[in-house]
Coordinates of C-alpha atoms in Angstrom, one line a residue:
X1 CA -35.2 -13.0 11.0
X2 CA -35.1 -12.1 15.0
X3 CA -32.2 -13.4 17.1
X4 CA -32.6 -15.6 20.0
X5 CA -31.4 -12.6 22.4
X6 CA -34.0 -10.8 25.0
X7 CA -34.2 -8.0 23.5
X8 CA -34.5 -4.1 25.6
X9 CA -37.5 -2.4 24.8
X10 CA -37.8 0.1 22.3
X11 CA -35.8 3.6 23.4
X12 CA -34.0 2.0 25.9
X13 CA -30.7 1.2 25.6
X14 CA -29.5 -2.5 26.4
X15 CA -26.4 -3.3 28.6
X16 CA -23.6 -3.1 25.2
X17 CA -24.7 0.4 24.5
X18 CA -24.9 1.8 28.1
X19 CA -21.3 0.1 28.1
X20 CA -20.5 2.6 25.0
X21 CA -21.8 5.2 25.9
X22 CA -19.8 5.3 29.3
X23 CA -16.4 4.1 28.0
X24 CA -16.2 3.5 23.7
X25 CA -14.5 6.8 22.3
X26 CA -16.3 6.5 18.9
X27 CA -14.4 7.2 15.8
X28 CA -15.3 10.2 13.8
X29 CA -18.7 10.6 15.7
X30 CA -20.0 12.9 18.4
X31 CA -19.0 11.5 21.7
X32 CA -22.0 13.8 23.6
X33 CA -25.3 11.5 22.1
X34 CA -28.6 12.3 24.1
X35 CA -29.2 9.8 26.4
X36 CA -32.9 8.9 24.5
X37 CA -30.8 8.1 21.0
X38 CA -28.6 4.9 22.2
X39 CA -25.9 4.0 20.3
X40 CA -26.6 1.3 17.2
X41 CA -25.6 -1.9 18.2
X42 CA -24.6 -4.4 15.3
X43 CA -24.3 -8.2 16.6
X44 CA -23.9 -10.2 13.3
X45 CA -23.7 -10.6 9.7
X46 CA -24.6 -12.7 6.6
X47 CA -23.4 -12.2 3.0
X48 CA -25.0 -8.8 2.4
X49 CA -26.7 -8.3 5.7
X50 CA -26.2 -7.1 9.3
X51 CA -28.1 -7.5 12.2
X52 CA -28.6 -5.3 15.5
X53 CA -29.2 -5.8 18.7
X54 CA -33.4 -5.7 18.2
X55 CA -33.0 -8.2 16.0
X56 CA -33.3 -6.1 12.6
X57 CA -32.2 -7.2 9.6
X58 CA -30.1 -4.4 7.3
X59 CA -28.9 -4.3 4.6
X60 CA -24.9 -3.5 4.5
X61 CA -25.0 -0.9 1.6
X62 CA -21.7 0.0 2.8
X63 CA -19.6 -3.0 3.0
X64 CA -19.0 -1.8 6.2
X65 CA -17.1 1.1 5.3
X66 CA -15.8 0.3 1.6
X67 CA -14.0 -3.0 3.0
X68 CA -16.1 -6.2 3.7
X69 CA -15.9 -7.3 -0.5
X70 CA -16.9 -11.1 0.1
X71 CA -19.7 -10.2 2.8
X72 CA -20.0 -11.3 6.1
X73 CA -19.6 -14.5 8.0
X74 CA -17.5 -16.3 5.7
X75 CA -16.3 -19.5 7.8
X76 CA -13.0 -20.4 5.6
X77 CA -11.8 -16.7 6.0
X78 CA -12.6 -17.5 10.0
X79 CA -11.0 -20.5 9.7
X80 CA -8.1 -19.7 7.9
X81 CA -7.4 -16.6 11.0
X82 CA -8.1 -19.8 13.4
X83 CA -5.4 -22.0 11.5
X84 CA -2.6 -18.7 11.4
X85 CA -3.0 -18.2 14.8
X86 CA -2.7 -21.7 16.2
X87 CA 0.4 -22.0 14.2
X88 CA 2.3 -18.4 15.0
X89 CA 0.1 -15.4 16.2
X90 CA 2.4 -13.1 15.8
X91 CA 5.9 -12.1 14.5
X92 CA 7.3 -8.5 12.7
X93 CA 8.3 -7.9 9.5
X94 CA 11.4 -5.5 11.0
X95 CA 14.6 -7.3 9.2
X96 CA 12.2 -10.9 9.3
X97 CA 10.0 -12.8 7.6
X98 CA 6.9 -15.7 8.1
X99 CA 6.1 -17.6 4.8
X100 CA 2.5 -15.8 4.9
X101 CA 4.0 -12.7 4.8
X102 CA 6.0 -13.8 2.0
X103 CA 3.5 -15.3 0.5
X104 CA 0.9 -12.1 0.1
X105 CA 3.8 -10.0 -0.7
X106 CA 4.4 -11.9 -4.0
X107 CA 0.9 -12.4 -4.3
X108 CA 0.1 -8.7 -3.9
X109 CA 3.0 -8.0 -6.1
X110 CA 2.1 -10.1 -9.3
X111 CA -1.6 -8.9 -9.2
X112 CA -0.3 -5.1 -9.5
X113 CA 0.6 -3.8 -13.1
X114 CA 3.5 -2.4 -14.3
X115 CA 6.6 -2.9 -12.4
X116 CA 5.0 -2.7 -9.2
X117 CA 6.3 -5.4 -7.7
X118 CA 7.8 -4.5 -4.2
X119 CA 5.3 -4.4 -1.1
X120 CA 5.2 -2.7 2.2
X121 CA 2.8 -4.1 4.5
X122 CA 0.9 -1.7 6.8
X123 CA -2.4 -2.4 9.3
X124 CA -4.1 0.3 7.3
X125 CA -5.0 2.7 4.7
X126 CA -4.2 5.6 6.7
X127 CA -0.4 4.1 7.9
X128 CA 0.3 3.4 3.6
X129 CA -0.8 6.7 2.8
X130 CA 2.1 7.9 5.7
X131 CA 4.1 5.2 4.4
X132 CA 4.1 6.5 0.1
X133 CA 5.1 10.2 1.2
X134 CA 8.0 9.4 3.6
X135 CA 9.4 6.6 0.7
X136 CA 8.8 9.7 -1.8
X137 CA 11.3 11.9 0.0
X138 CA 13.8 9.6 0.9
X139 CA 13.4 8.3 -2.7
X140 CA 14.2 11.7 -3.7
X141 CA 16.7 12.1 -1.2
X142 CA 18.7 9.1 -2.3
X143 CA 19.0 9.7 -6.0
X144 CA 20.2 13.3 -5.2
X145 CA 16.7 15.8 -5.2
X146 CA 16.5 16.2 -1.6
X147 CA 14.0 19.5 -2.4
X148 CA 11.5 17.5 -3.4
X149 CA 9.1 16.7 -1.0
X150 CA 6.2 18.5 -1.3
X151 CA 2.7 16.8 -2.4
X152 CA -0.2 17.6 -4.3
X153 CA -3.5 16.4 -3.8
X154 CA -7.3 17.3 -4.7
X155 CA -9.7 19.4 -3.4
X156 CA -12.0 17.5 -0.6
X157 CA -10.2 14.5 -1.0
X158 CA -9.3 12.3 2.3
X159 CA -6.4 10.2 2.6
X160 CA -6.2 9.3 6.3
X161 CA -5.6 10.5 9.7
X162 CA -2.3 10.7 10.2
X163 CA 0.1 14.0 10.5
X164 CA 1.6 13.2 7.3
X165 CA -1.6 11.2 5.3
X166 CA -3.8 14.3 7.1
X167 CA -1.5 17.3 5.4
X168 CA -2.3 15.7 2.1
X169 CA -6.0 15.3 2.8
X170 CA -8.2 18.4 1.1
X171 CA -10.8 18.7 3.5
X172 CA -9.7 22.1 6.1
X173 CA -12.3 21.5 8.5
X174 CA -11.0 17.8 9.3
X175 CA -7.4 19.1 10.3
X176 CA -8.1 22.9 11.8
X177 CA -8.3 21.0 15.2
X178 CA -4.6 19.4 14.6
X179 CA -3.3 22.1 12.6
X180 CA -0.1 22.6 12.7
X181 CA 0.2 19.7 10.4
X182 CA 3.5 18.0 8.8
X183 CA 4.1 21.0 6.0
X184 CA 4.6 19.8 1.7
X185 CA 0.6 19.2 1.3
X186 CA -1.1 21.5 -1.8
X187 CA -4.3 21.2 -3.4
X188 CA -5.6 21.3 -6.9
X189 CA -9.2 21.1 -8.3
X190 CA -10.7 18.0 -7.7
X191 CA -13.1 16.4 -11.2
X192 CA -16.4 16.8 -9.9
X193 CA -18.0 17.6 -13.3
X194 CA -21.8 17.9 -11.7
X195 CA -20.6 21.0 -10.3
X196 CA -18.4 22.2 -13.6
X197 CA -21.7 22.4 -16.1
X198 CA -19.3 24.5 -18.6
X199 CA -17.9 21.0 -19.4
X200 CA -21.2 19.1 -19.5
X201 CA -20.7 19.0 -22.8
X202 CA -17.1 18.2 -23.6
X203 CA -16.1 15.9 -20.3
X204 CA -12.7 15.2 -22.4
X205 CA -12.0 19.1 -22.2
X206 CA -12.7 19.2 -18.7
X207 CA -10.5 16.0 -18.1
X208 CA -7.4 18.3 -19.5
X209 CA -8.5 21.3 -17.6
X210 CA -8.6 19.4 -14.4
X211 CA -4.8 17.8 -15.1
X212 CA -3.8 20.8 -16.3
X213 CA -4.2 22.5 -12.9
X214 CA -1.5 19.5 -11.9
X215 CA 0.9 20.8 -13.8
X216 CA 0.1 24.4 -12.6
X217 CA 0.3 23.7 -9.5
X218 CA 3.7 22.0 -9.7
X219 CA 5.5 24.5 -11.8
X220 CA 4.0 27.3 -9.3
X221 CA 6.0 25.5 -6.4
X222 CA 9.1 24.6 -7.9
X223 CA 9.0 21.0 -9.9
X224 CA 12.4 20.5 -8.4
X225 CA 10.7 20.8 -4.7
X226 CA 7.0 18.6 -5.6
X227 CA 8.1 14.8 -4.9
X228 CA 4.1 13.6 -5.8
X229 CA 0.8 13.3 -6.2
X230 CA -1.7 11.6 -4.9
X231 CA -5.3 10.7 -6.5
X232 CA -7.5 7.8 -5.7
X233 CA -8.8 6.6 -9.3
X234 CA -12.6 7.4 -8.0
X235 CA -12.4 10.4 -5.5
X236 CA -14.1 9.2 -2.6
X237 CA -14.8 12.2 -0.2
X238 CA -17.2 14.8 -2.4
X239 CA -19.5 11.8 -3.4
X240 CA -17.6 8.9 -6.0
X241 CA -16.0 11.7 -8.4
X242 CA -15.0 10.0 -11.6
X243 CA -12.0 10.7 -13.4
X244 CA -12.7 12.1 -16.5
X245 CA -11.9 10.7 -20.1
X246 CA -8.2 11.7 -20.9
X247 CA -7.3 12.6 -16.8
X248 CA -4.9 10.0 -16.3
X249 CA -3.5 10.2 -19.2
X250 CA -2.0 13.5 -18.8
X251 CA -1.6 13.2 -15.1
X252 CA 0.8 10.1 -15.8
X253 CA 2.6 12.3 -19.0
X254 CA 2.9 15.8 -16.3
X255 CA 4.3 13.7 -13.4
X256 CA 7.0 12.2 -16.0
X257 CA 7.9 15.3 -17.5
X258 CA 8.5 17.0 -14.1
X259 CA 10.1 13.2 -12.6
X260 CA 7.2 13.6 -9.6
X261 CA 5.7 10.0 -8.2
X262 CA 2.1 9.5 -9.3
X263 CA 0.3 7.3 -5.9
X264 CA -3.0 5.8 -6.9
X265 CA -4.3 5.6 -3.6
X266 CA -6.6 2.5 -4.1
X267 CA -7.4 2.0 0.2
X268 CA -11.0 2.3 -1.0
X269 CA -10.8 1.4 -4.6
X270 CA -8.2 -1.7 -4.7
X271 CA -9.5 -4.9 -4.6
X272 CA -12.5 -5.4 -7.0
X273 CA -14.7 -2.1 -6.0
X274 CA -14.7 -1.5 -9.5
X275 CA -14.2 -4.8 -11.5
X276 CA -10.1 -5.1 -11.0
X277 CA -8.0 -5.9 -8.4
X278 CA -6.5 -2.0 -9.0
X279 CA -8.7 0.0 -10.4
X280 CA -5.6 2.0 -11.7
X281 CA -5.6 -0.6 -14.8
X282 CA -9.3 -0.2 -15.6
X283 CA -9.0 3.1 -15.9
X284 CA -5.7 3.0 -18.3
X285 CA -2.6 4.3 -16.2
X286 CA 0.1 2.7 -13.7
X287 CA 1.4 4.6 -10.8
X288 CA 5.0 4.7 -9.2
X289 CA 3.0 3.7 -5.9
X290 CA 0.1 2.3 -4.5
X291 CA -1.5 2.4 -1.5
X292 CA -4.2 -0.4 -0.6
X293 CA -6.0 -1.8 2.5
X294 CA -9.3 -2.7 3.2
X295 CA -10.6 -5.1 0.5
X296 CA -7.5 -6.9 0.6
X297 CA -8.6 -8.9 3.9
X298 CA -12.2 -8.1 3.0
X299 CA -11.8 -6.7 6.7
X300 CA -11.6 -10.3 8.4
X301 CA -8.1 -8.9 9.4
X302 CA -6.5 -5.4 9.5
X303 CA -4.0 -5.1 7.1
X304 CA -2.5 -2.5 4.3
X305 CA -0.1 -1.9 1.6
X306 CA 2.3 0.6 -0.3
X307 CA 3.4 -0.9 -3.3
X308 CA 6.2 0.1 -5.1
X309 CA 7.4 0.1 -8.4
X310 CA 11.3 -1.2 -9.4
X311 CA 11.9 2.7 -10.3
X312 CA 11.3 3.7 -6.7
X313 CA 13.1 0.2 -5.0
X314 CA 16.5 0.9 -6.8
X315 CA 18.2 3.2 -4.3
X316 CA 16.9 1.4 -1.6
X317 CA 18.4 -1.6 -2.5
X318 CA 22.2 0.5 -2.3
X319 CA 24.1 -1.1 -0.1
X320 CA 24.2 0.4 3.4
X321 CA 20.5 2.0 2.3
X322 CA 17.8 1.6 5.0
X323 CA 14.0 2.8 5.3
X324 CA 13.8 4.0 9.2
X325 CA 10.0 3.4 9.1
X326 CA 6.8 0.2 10.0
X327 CA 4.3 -0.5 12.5
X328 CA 4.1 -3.0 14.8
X329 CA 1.2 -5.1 13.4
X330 CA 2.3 -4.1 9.6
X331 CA 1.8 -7.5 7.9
X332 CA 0.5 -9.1 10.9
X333 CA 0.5 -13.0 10.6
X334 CA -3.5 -13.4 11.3
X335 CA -4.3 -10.7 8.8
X336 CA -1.8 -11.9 6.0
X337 CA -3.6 -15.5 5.9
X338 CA -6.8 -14.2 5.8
X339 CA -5.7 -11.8 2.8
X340 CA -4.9 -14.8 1.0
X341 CA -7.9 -16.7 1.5
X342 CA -9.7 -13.6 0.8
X343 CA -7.7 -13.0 -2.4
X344 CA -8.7 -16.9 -3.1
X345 CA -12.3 -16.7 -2.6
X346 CA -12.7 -13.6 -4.7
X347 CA -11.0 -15.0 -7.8
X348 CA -13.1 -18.5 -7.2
X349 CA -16.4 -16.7 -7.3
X350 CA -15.0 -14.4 -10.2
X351 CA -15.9 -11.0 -7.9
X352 CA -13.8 -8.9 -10.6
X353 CA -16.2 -9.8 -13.3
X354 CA -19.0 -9.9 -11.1
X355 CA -19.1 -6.4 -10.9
X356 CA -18.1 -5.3 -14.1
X357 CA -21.3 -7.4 -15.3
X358 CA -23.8 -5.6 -12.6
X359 CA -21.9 -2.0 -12.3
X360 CA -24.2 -1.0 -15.4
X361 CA -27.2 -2.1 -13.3
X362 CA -26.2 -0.8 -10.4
X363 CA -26.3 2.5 -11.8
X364 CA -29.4 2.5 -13.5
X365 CA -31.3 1.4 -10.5
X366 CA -29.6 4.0 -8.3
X367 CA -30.4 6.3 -11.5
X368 CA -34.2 6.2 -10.8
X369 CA -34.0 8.3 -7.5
X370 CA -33.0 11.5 -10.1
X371 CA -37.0 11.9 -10.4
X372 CA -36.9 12.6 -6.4
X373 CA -36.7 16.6 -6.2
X374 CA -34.0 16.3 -3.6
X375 CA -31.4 14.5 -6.0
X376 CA -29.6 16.2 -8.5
X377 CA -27.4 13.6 -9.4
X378 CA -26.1 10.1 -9.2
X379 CA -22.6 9.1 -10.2
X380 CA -19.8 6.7 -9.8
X381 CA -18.1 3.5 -11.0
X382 CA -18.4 -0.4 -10.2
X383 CA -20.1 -0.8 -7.1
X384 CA -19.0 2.4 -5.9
X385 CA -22.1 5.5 -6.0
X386 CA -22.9 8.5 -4.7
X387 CA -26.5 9.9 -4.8
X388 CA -26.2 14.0 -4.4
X389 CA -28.8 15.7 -2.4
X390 CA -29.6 19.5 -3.7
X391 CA -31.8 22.5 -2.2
X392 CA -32.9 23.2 -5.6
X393 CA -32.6 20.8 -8.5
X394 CA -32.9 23.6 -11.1
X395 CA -29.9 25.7 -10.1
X396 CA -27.9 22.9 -7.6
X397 CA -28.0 25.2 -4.9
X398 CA -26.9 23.5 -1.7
X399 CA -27.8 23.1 1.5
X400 CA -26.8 25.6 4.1
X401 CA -25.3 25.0 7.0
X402 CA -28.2 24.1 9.6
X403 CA -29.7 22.0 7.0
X404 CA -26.4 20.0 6.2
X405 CA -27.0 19.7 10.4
X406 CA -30.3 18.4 10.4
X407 CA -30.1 16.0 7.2
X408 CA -26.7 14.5 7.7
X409 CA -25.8 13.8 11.0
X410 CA -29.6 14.6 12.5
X411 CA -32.5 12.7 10.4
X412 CA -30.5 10.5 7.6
X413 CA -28.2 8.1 9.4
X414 CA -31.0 6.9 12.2
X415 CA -34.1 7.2 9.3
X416 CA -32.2 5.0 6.8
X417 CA -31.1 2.5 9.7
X418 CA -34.1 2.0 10.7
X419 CA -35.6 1.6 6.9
X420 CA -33.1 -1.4 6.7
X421 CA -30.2 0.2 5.2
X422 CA -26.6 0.9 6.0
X423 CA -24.7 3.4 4.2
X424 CA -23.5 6.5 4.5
X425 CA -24.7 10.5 4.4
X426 CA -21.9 12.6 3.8
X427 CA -21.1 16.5 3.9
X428 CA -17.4 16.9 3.6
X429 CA -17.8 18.2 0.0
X430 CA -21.7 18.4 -1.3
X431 CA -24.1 16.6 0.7
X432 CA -24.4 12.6 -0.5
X433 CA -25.3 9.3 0.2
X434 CA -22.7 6.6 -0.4
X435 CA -23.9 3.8 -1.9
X436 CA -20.7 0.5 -2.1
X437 CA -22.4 -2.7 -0.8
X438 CA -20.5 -6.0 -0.7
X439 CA -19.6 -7.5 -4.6
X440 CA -21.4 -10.4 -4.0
X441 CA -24.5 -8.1 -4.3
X442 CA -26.6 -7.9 -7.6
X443 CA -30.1 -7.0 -8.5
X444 CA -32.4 -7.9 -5.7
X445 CA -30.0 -5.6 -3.5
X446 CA -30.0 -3.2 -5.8
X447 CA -34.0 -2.5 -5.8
X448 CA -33.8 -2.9 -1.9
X449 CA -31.1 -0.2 -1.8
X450 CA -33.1 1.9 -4.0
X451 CA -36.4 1.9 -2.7
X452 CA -35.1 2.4 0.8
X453 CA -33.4 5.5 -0.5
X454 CA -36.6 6.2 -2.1
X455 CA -38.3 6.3 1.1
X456 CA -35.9 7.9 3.3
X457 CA -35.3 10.8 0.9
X458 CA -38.9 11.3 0.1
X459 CA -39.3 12.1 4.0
X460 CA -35.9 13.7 3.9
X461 CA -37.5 16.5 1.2
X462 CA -39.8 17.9 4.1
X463 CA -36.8 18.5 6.7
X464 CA -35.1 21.2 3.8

């Protein structure tokens, strides 16, 4: 399927490109591209797929980036930003109210478990990341622990942009450029068990080891200075780490015996990636507070969350008591009624279920790649996978440097493009490809994905 466009001959770069290249500051991309390799032009989308500027049809394998849950182009989430904005474009949530805010605030609220039942819009992951560790140490603060503020986190795991959200990310060479950062953040080993083979054997033994190393970590800083920690249920950054049987578990029992905040940072895993609307409950353990974003809007509107549980409310509903902190679009109007429309469609067409029927499939079919020489392994959860590229398969051996170069940001992006897929080679831990397409995917996109893959990494094999 072409589009009715003129499209620039091949190599040269059409009118929106030249227009990017000259004046877009890309995000998380070098800004110095050779002139002969124009920037990727997307123009459209349909359910699962994009389209570019040639006229190429591509698979999204990526939902864009974790977010687009309910695929592309659908009209009622159009038309329900249309009817918002016609009615009251815009108004803050600083001391007021609009009844779709209100709405997707109790909304939001009764689909979390537990006792989670206050939300804090944001217009991001990144700002509800900022937004849990500055409610952490005023929490503290308020009931009378002002030491604790400090934060652990995991090894290679990213949790935003921001001063604060950056100083809790584990990945150095994201934040030696910004360094100094806000100061609190402290890492512990993150549950990549490909690269623990002492526990291959006992996953349940290396799901205490990794927790345990919590609990180190806390008692080695003071537990009367840590104020939380922070884990996404399925680490993203280091290629879809899984948390292993018994993790959470004693994560939730160390945090309440040393009164620290467990965040589930769900901005990637909230909102059906893996067969719940927090993946928190499918994998047995409820947080103090959650942070959320893209899938909540399926990213027809920019909006996030921290969600809070009664526990953490309490002071801050003391007279007098105040929480000096938003953003200007947190909660924005527009975004709030497509949320709910989104939130709508996704329970109409049973998304939840959808995926935990097809994650098993999923898998398998990404599974067959492990005969490939370059992969030595393929993990993850609902319809969120990582495929790890190795050196040597035998002893895991990595790629070095140069190589990381050439595969990642030199041969795979551009080769799997133009095979027809969209997703995402990644080096910030091990070298991957990111598998997460839309959940209205099942196994017709599955064999696409996979035999694009199968391609691409066969000619990948010759560059390393």
């Amino acid at each position: 399927m072409t589009t009715s466009i003129e499209q620039p001959p091949a190599g040269v770069p059409d009118e929106t490109a030249a227009r990017a290249a000259d004046h877009l500051w890309m995000h998380f991309a070098r800004q110095g591209r050779h002139p002969e390799t124009p920037i990727p032009v997307v123009t459209r989308g349909e359910g699962a797929y994009i389209w570019d500027n040639r006229g190429r049809k591509i698979l999204d394998g990526l939902s864009g980036l974790f977010v687009v849950q309910v695929g592309h182009g659908r009209r009622e989430l159009a038309e329900a930003a249309a009817r918002q904005a016609a009615e009251l474009a815009y108004f803050p949530v600083w001391g007021y109210t609009t009844p779709v805010q209100a709405e997707l605030a109790e909304r939001v609220a009764d689909l979390a478990p537990g006792d989670l039942d206050r939300v804090f819009f944001t217009s991001g992951g990144g700002e509800a990341v900022e937004s849990a560790w500055k409610a952490a140490k005023q929490y503290f603060k308020l009931i009378g622990k002002p030491q604790k503020h400090k934060v652990i986190s995991r090894a290679v795991a990213y949790h935003g942009t921001p001063h604060g959200a950056l100083a809790i990310t584990g990945l150095p060479a994201m934040k030696k450029d910004f360094e100094p950062l806000a100061p609190g953040g402290f890492r512990v080993p993150n549950t990549n068990l490909y690269r623990h083979p002492e526990f291959a054997e006992d996953p349940k033994a290396f799901g205490r080891w990794a927790a345990d190393r919590i609990e180190e970590a806390i008692l080695f800083e003071g537990a009367d200075t840590v104020a939380a920690v922070f884990l996404e249920p399925v680490q993203n950054s280091g290629g879809c780490l899984t948390p292993p049987p018994g993790y959470f578990d004693r994560v939730r029992e160390i945090c309440d015996q040393h009164d620290v905040l467990l965040v589930s940072d769900e901005v990637i895993c909230g909102f059906g990636r893996h067969g719940a609307t927090f993946a928190c409950e499918k994998f047995g353990y409820t947080p103090d507070l959650i942070t959320c974003a893209k899938g909540m809007s399926s990213g027809y509107g920019p909006i996030g969350a921290m969600i809070a549980s009664e526990k953490v409310v309490e002071p801050f509903l003391r007279p007098g008591v105040a929480f000096p902190h938003g953003y200007t679009f947190g909660g924005h109007p527009v975004a709030a009624a497509v949320s709910l429309a989104n939130l709508d469609l996704m329970e109409r067409e049973g998304l939840n279920q959808r995926v935990l029927d097809n994650e098993a499939a999923l898998g398998a079919t990404l599974g067959k790649l492990l005969d490939l020489p370059i992969v030595g392994d393929v993990r993850g959860d609902g319809y969120f996978w990582a495929v790890e590229l190795v050196k040597d398969k035998a002893t895991r051996q990595t790629f070095d440097a140069a190589e990381r170069d050439r595969l990642v940001r030199g041969f795979l992006p551009g080769a799997l493009f133009d095979n027809g897929l969209y997703c995402r080679p990644d080096d910030r831990g091990d070298v991957v490809v990111q598998v997460a397409p839309p959940l209205i995917c099942g196994q017709p996109e599955f064999d696409e994905i996979e035999q694009v893959l199968r391609h691409t990494l066969t000619e990948a094999q010759t560059l390393v």
